[in-house]
């Protein structure tokens, strides 16, 4: 065959970049496009329960695979997905959002079609998405359509931001030259400007030579922009103490002898706060300095010698150097830094958190005990997904095994995000390593927003662990304002009946309320094998919360009350 349909061309290109699962929902303007998925070997259509969950799932998939594809229909479908797409934009996650739009003929006639505003303006939704996309394309010319598809895929992957691609219903089954697929899409990063990069290296090495107490601080974009390997190598090469932010958890091996802990400004443990703020040089990798990531902007560095490495620029003290991305400049820094640290004597790192002391088996579970104990259950290679609220804060005191991937949405913070993200992560994990465990921690309140996506997990035979800390409502909101307000309450569900309700036949559903029950469950070898989908309801007191969340809630309440 010398020609293939444009729709098949899109999916062949996605398969070439190892994006094998397509998320979304059918709608009459994308049905012809969806037909083409089944023409490409190795591709699958996830078939989500709604567009918002599909966007969350694409986000979770992309965090593991580097790129995901979300397909919605014009108007009603694409708008339903936008909250999830915006989260991907804010948090640097590469999602290609493909929208099936009305035919070019219908648009030209300005027909009063369903899913429109009734005013003949077919570009209005495209304009909305332009504000939350790295780039957009509305295909109107078959001759240039393959090049536009290639450009959109490359931009999604390289920038790690959402891209909007509109495909008219009448164009997706028109034919294009199959030979275009013979030339792979170039996914390589743009090289740094050599002269500017050399200036950065010179200045950074000069700061390193003078530093007596330098540290490394890894943040979200270290993972998002594929610089984890460089972060690990920099830690090995220098033996500088290495810390992470909440959004950076999993960016460096937490079992590394030079790992110091999680820095969250005033919410940090005292020894971590002291170690970071006493540094005389901070090498910051991929910072996203949001309120929940910084303890409400409570960073108190004791030095101005801060080097920020970002995906598309580097900042040395107050000087910004554009076109010097962190991946390449870190590779060169790792090669040259040994000569600059001959004077350096490694400083002690903060003491690792103590394990929980033995307790009577009937001791009720508490947040403080639970999040420390979870580290005993996790193993190397796990994907740990934590929901906004007690889970996202509690996980900061859990010490990860090496090569653990953390997923949370600390910046955008859309409640319910993690149910869909767990589906996407589980599908990605299945493609990467069938033995990789995906472990979700989502509160009883957040689960109610997106619970139906568990149905998709069951449909595909996925085997995640779904831990549901049940503290009877929106505890994070209660801590900020309205501890007894009716609007922070929810209807209690029979959580142990959810899996069979969604059609699961091979599953496990249990409830734990004491330390003994938790230990018995998580130490069971059969439970530790991800052989089936599992839901574990974890019973906790209503206002029990990680101490860091209690303090963050106080800071947030004070910020909200400012005039």
XYZ file of C-alpha atoms in Angstrom, residues 1-548:
548
model
C 0.000 0.000 0.000
C 1.498 3.316 -1.053
C -1.188 5.361 0.679
C -2.908 5.250 4.079
C -5.635 7.334 5.651
C -4.668 10.433 7.590
C -6.229 8.909 10.701
C -4.081 5.815 10.416
C -1.052 8.039 9.812
C -1.671 9.689 13.202
C -1.815 6.364 15.042
C 1.172 4.926 13.205
C 3.160 7.962 14.301
C 2.017 7.543 17.899
C 3.008 3.892 17.832
C 6.460 4.898 16.582
C 6.955 7.067 19.682
C 5.702 4.171 21.870
C 2.375 5.766 22.757
C 0.293 2.605 22.513
C -2.854 3.517 24.469
C -5.322 6.205 23.357
C -7.602 7.792 25.954
C -10.928 9.508 25.424
C -14.573 8.996 24.485
C -16.388 8.536 21.179
C -18.499 11.297 19.693
C -19.994 11.674 16.259
C -17.254 14.040 15.063
C -14.426 11.626 15.938
C -15.930 8.221 15.083
C -14.232 7.905 11.696
C -10.933 8.712 13.345
C -11.411 6.081 16.041
C -11.958 3.412 13.376
C -8.313 3.819 12.390
C -6.944 2.852 15.820
C -7.856 -0.766 15.131
C -5.888 -0.719 11.865
C -2.581 -0.223 13.694
C -1.008 -3.238 15.354
C -0.327 -2.843 19.059
C -2.620 0.132 19.597
C -5.568 0.116 22.007
C -8.484 2.410 22.752
C -8.939 2.831 26.513
C -12.568 3.968 26.300
C -12.910 6.079 29.435
C -16.061 6.826 31.409
C -15.951 10.600 30.840
C -13.664 13.143 29.226
C -12.340 14.618 32.482
C -11.215 11.192 33.672
C -9.737 10.526 30.233
C -7.614 13.674 30.528
C -6.463 12.617 33.998
C -5.623 9.157 32.638
C -3.626 10.624 29.760
C -1.693 12.707 32.306
C -0.832 9.629 34.390
C 0.203 7.672 31.292
C 2.390 10.496 29.983
C 4.252 10.848 33.276
C 5.595 7.332 32.772
C 5.851 7.180 28.966
C 6.747 10.788 28.093
C 3.723 11.368 25.853
C 0.025 10.478 25.808
C -2.866 10.995 23.408
C -6.359 12.103 24.402
C -9.195 12.114 21.833
C -12.457 13.982 22.397
C -15.273 15.270 20.252
C -15.943 18.892 19.352
C -17.410 21.239 21.967
C -19.034 19.157 24.672
C -16.254 16.572 24.782
C -13.231 18.826 24.561
C -14.580 21.273 27.129
C -15.259 18.448 29.579
C -11.581 17.462 29.318
C -10.060 20.898 29.781
C -9.636 20.829 33.556
C -7.421 17.769 33.123
C -5.555 19.327 30.198
C -4.904 22.497 32.183
C -3.400 20.380 34.968
C -1.033 18.822 32.447
C -0.059 22.277 31.221
C 0.607 23.602 34.721
C 2.610 20.552 35.750
C 4.623 20.031 32.527
C 3.070 16.820 31.209
C 3.048 15.999 27.489
C -0.525 15.254 26.344
C -1.587 15.481 22.708
C -5.257 16.520 22.731
C -6.853 15.461 19.431
C -10.324 16.843 18.792
C -12.679 15.527 16.129
C -14.360 18.616 14.657
C -17.179 19.107 12.119
C -16.389 18.709 8.438
C -14.843 21.574 6.523
C -17.998 21.858 4.443
C -20.193 22.289 7.542
C -17.836 24.905 8.893
C -17.770 26.805 5.605
C -21.584 26.925 5.547
C -21.689 27.948 9.230
C -24.368 25.332 9.793
C -26.240 25.404 13.090
C -24.845 22.075 14.276
C -25.260 20.384 17.656
C -22.384 20.897 20.119
C -21.944 24.479 18.838
C -22.935 27.782 20.412
C -25.444 28.306 17.608
C -23.582 31.304 16.195
C -21.602 29.702 13.378
C -18.279 30.196 15.176
C -16.471 26.857 14.884
C -13.142 28.222 16.146
C -14.264 29.340 19.605
C -13.210 26.168 21.433
C -9.908 26.061 19.590
C -9.235 29.608 20.824
C -10.003 28.528 24.394
C -7.473 25.708 24.224
C -4.825 27.944 22.696
C -4.331 29.526 26.124
C -3.487 26.199 27.754
C -1.478 24.565 24.975
C 2.149 24.833 23.930
C 0.963 25.016 20.331
C -2.183 24.228 18.351
C -3.112 23.087 14.868
C -6.432 22.957 13.073
C -5.934 20.786 9.996
C -7.637 22.214 6.893
C -5.253 21.130 4.112
C -4.563 17.451 3.444
C -1.274 18.288 1.738
C 0.263 19.660 4.919
C -1.633 17.504 7.414
C 1.096 14.876 7.998
C 3.652 17.592 8.708
C 1.262 19.228 11.161
C 0.717 15.917 12.954
C 4.483 15.377 13.181
C 4.995 18.902 14.511
C 2.348 18.450 17.166
C 3.751 15.117 18.366
C 7.285 16.497 18.519
C 6.199 19.615 20.405
C 4.197 17.569 22.914
C 7.159 15.333 23.674
C 9.964 17.878 23.671
C 8.239 20.634 25.656
C 6.264 18.326 27.968
C 3.166 20.473 27.559
C -0.270 19.779 26.036
C -0.797 20.384 22.318
C -4.197 20.815 20.612
C -4.815 19.136 17.247
C -8.153 19.578 15.475
C -9.065 17.029 12.785
C -12.232 17.602 10.676
C -14.446 14.547 10.347
C -14.243 14.526 6.548
C -10.456 14.613 6.308
C -9.366 11.740 8.560
C -10.176 9.020 6.004
C -8.526 10.796 3.077
C -5.284 9.296 1.803
C -1.695 10.428 2.359
C 1.657 9.020 1.258
C 2.609 6.057 3.461
C 6.304 6.605 2.749
C 6.267 9.642 5.035
C 6.309 7.182 7.925
C 9.774 5.987 6.894
C 11.346 9.125 8.347
C 11.014 9.043 12.136
C 9.878 12.127 14.010
C 12.897 13.868 15.502
C 12.329 13.891 19.272
C 15.761 15.206 20.180
C 16.052 18.339 22.275
C 17.296 21.547 20.742
C 21.031 21.878 21.520
C 22.069 24.585 23.928
C 23.681 27.720 22.620
C 27.342 26.784 23.006
C 28.700 30.188 24.015
C 25.935 30.789 26.542
C 26.278 27.275 27.923
C 30.004 27.753 28.409
C 29.362 30.991 30.297
C 26.930 29.153 32.567
C 29.413 26.360 33.238
C 32.171 28.832 34.024
C 30.016 30.709 36.513
C 28.614 27.571 38.151
C 32.038 25.979 38.541
C 33.351 29.198 40.096
C 30.556 29.066 42.677
C 31.249 25.388 43.329
C 34.958 26.030 43.920
C 34.125 28.545 46.659
C 31.342 26.581 48.308
C 31.911 24.823 51.618
C 28.356 23.606 52.167
C 26.648 23.057 48.794
C 23.455 21.049 48.273
C 21.302 19.720 45.413
C 17.531 20.327 45.446
C 15.519 18.306 42.894
C 12.027 19.449 41.943
C 9.181 18.466 39.615
C 10.669 19.338 36.243
C 13.731 17.230 36.949
C 11.456 14.229 36.373
C 9.143 15.797 33.795
C 12.006 16.820 31.497
C 13.963 13.572 31.757
C 16.842 14.787 33.934
C 16.546 12.187 36.711
C 19.595 10.295 35.470
C 21.626 13.509 35.502
C 20.421 14.315 39.034
C 21.550 10.906 40.268
C 24.906 11.228 38.499
C 25.467 14.726 39.883
C 24.820 13.444 43.406
C 27.251 10.568 42.879
C 29.927 12.773 41.321
C 29.816 15.469 44.010
C 28.574 13.709 47.148
C 26.647 16.900 47.892
C 23.610 16.330 50.144
C 20.562 15.950 47.896
C 17.028 16.972 48.835
C 13.702 16.933 47.004
C 10.533 19.003 47.121
C 7.067 17.416 47.410
C 6.680 17.628 43.627
C 10.185 16.221 43.186
C 9.701 13.011 45.160
C 11.137 10.116 43.195
C 13.538 12.339 41.231
C 16.547 10.924 43.085
C 17.104 7.593 44.865
C 15.884 8.052 48.432
C 18.006 5.134 49.639
C 21.132 6.959 48.420
C 23.475 7.669 51.349
C 23.552 11.357 50.384
C 19.761 11.782 50.259
C 18.679 14.238 52.940
C 14.885 14.340 52.802
C 11.988 16.505 51.609
C 12.317 20.278 51.848
C 9.045 22.237 52.149
C 10.186 25.492 53.739
C 8.812 25.936 57.238
C 6.907 22.653 56.933
C 10.127 20.645 56.677
C 11.439 18.545 59.513
C 13.777 20.727 61.637
C 16.970 18.940 60.570
C 16.092 19.153 56.866
C 15.128 22.822 57.169
C 18.389 23.587 58.948
C 20.529 21.692 56.441
C 18.990 23.320 53.370
C 18.876 26.848 54.727
C 22.469 26.683 55.977
C 23.790 25.835 52.500
C 26.117 28.334 50.836
C 25.300 27.050 47.319
C 22.069 25.500 46.058
C 21.911 23.657 42.754
C 18.177 23.642 42.035
C 16.989 21.172 39.380
C 13.640 21.866 37.699
C 12.002 24.083 40.321
C 8.238 24.745 40.356
C 7.867 27.096 43.287
C 4.143 26.848 44.031
C 2.567 27.449 47.438
C 1.999 23.816 48.453
C 5.437 22.898 47.068
C 7.216 25.529 49.175
C 5.230 25.617 52.413
C 3.342 28.752 51.277
C 6.497 30.376 49.882
C 8.382 29.907 53.141
C 11.750 29.057 51.596
C 14.427 30.766 53.700
C 17.669 30.194 51.894
C 20.648 31.591 53.744
C 22.501 32.318 50.515
C 22.012 34.120 47.223
C 24.215 31.551 45.531
C 21.355 29.704 43.879
C 21.625 28.102 40.446
C 18.289 27.149 38.881
C 18.443 24.624 36.047
C 15.252 24.617 33.951
C 14.173 22.883 30.762
C 14.786 25.902 28.542
C 16.982 28.262 30.554
C 19.383 28.487 33.471
C 19.479 31.136 36.176
C 22.745 31.794 38.015
C 22.110 34.042 40.997
C 20.201 36.932 39.339
C 21.353 36.330 35.760
C 19.094 34.412 33.367
C 20.652 32.512 30.467
C 18.078 31.561 27.801
C 18.519 28.521 25.566
C 20.550 26.617 28.158
C 18.408 23.604 29.056
C 19.264 21.569 32.116
C 19.717 18.113 30.594
C 22.662 19.013 28.366
C 24.305 21.517 30.684
C 24.101 19.061 33.591
C 25.798 16.394 31.483
C 28.741 18.709 30.888
C 28.758 19.899 34.493
C 28.990 16.303 35.728
C 32.064 15.765 33.564
C 33.834 18.918 34.747
C 32.771 19.262 38.359
C 35.254 16.788 39.947
C 38.108 19.237 39.408
C 36.151 21.980 41.172
C 35.353 20.004 44.343
C 38.764 18.732 45.369
C 38.523 20.953 48.452
C 35.090 19.654 49.429
C 34.552 17.490 52.491
C 31.096 15.927 52.508
C 28.845 17.250 55.266
C 26.585 14.865 57.167
C 23.055 14.524 55.819
C 20.034 14.665 58.132
C 19.350 11.464 60.024
C 16.922 9.131 58.298
C 13.474 9.108 59.921
C 13.133 6.461 62.591
C 10.877 3.498 61.997
C 7.680 3.253 63.956
C 8.047 1.824 67.425
C 6.217 -1.452 68.056
C 2.601 -0.965 69.119
C -0.117 -3.274 70.438
C -1.925 -4.913 67.542
C -5.213 -3.253 68.424
C -3.777 0.294 68.270
C -5.992 2.484 66.017
C -4.333 3.706 62.863
C -3.131 7.307 62.733
C -1.831 9.355 59.841
C 1.601 9.845 61.419
C 2.090 6.108 61.952
C 0.628 5.150 58.569
C 2.789 7.308 56.305
C 5.980 6.177 57.988
C 4.900 2.534 57.782
C 4.018 2.719 54.091
C 7.733 2.881 53.312
C 8.013 -0.695 54.578
C 5.398 -1.852 52.050
C 6.846 -0.120 48.981
C 9.455 -1.805 46.806
C 11.806 -0.711 44.056
C 10.050 0.129 40.790
C 6.681 1.007 42.339
C 4.555 3.848 40.994
C 2.994 5.722 43.934
C 0.017 7.979 43.185
C -1.134 10.362 45.941
C -4.251 12.497 45.890
C -4.477 16.156 46.908
C -5.154 16.263 50.648
C -3.835 14.082 53.432
C -2.171 11.660 50.987
C -0.122 14.254 49.107
C 1.182 15.669 52.379
C 1.568 12.391 54.233
C 3.669 10.816 51.489
C 6.389 13.403 52.163
C 7.343 11.506 55.303
C 7.446 8.152 53.471
C 10.933 7.099 52.439
C 10.760 5.699 48.908
C 12.818 2.743 47.686
C 15.109 3.593 44.800
C 13.554 3.904 41.340
C 10.136 4.664 42.772
C 8.025 6.995 40.632
C 5.816 9.444 42.493
C 2.711 10.976 40.895
C 0.848 13.822 42.567
C -0.685 17.079 41.408
C 0.659 19.507 43.982
C 0.480 22.619 41.769
C -2.873 22.255 39.963
C -4.413 20.258 42.817
C -7.621 19.091 41.135
C -9.420 16.841 43.605
C -10.108 13.420 42.106
C -7.220 13.623 39.628
C -5.554 10.466 40.851
C -8.298 7.947 40.017
C -7.911 8.646 36.311
C -4.149 9.092 36.655
C -3.923 5.657 38.249
C -5.696 4.119 35.262
C -3.255 5.812 32.880
C -0.228 4.911 34.996
C -1.380 1.289 35.259
C -1.765 1.030 31.481
C 1.680 2.565 31.000
C 3.177 0.276 33.644
C 1.678 -2.749 31.905
C 3.451 -1.696 28.703
C 6.766 -1.099 30.479
C 6.878 -4.029 32.927
C 3.935 -6.301 33.741
C 5.277 -6.784 37.290
C 5.414 -3.056 38.071
C 3.007 -2.155 40.872
C 0.827 0.964 40.737
C -0.346 2.068 44.183
C -2.987 4.742 44.750
C -3.759 6.622 47.965
C -6.981 8.619 47.610
C -9.275 9.938 50.326
C -12.937 9.008 50.598
C -13.992 12.525 49.572
C -11.778 12.824 46.510
C -12.748 9.363 45.304
C -16.374 10.413 44.927
C -15.491 12.863 42.133
C -14.013 10.302 39.739
C -14.805 6.847 41.117
C -16.321 5.563 37.874
C -12.854 5.237 36.297
C -12.327 2.164 38.461
C -14.691 0.594 35.927
C -12.055 1.087 33.220
C -9.422 -0.562 35.426
C -11.674 -3.589 35.794
C -12.495 -3.575 32.082
C -8.828 -3.864 31.146
C -7.885 -6.369 33.843
C -5.478 -3.935 35.490
C -4.144 -4.696 38.959
C -3.527 -1.502 40.913
C -3.673 -1.213 44.690
C -6.390 1.281 45.661
C -5.895 2.479 49.238
C -8.795 4.646 50.432
C -8.010 6.512 53.677
C -11.500 7.049 55.108
C -11.680 10.029 57.466
C -15.298 10.870 56.764
C -15.192 13.881 54.469
C -12.930 16.580 53.082
C -10.364 16.745 55.886
C -8.027 19.117 54.056
C -10.902 21.582 53.589
C -11.995 21.142 57.218
C -8.499 22.023 58.368
C -8.473 25.195 56.249
C -11.996 26.370 57.099
C -15.297 24.962 58.315
C -14.371 21.896 60.433
C -18.037 21.193 61.164
C -19.580 22.851 58.098
C -22.077 20.766 56.164
C -20.390 21.610 52.861
C -17.295 19.668 53.944
C -19.289 16.500 54.600
C -19.961 13.661 52.169
C -22.272 10.675 51.912
C -20.549 7.584 53.283
C -20.156 4.770 50.765
C -19.759 1.024 51.088
C -16.244 1.101 49.646
C -15.726 -2.643 49.830
C -18.612 -3.136 47.388
C -17.171 -0.856 44.684
C -15.111 -3.441 42.806
C -17.939 -5.956 42.340
C -20.289 -3.075 41.500
C -18.000 -2.252 38.570
C -17.961 -5.873 37.469
C -14.766 -7.182 39.039
C -14.690 -10.931 39.620
C -11.029 -11.497 40.566
C -10.408 -8.897 43.269
C -9.630 -8.309 46.920
C -11.452 -5.780 49.113
C -10.541 -5.414 52.777
C -10.807 -2.905 55.588
C -8.040 -2.141 58.106
C -8.397 -0.008 61.234
C -5.500 -0.999 63.507
C -1.726 -1.211 63.244
C -1.910 -4.969 63.587
C -4.372 -5.316 60.718
C -2.207 -3.099 58.512
C 0.974 -5.073 59.256
C -0.721 -8.424 58.742
C -2.050 -7.332 55.352
C 1.054 -5.609 53.980
C 3.419 -8.343 55.179
C 1.403 -11.063 53.431
C 3.467 -12.308 50.426
C 0.297 -12.963 48.430
C -0.887 -9.382 48.966
C 2.462 -8.059 47.784
C 2.112 -9.760 44.396
C 0.124 -7.570 42.030
C -1.967 -10.475 40.849
C -5.395 -8.796 41.021
C -7.030 -5.432 41.591
C -7.281 -4.582 45.291
C -9.157 -1.975 47.305
C -8.125 -1.361 50.910
C -10.255 0.935 53.051
C -8.072 2.508 55.751
C -10.127 3.760 58.690
C -8.886 6.988 60.311
C -10.259 9.619 62.679
C -12.039 12.586 61.086
C -9.582 15.364 61.949
C -6.470 13.200 62.064
C -3.983 14.479 59.489
C -0.240 14.615 58.822
C 1.345 17.365 60.911
C 2.653 19.076 57.759
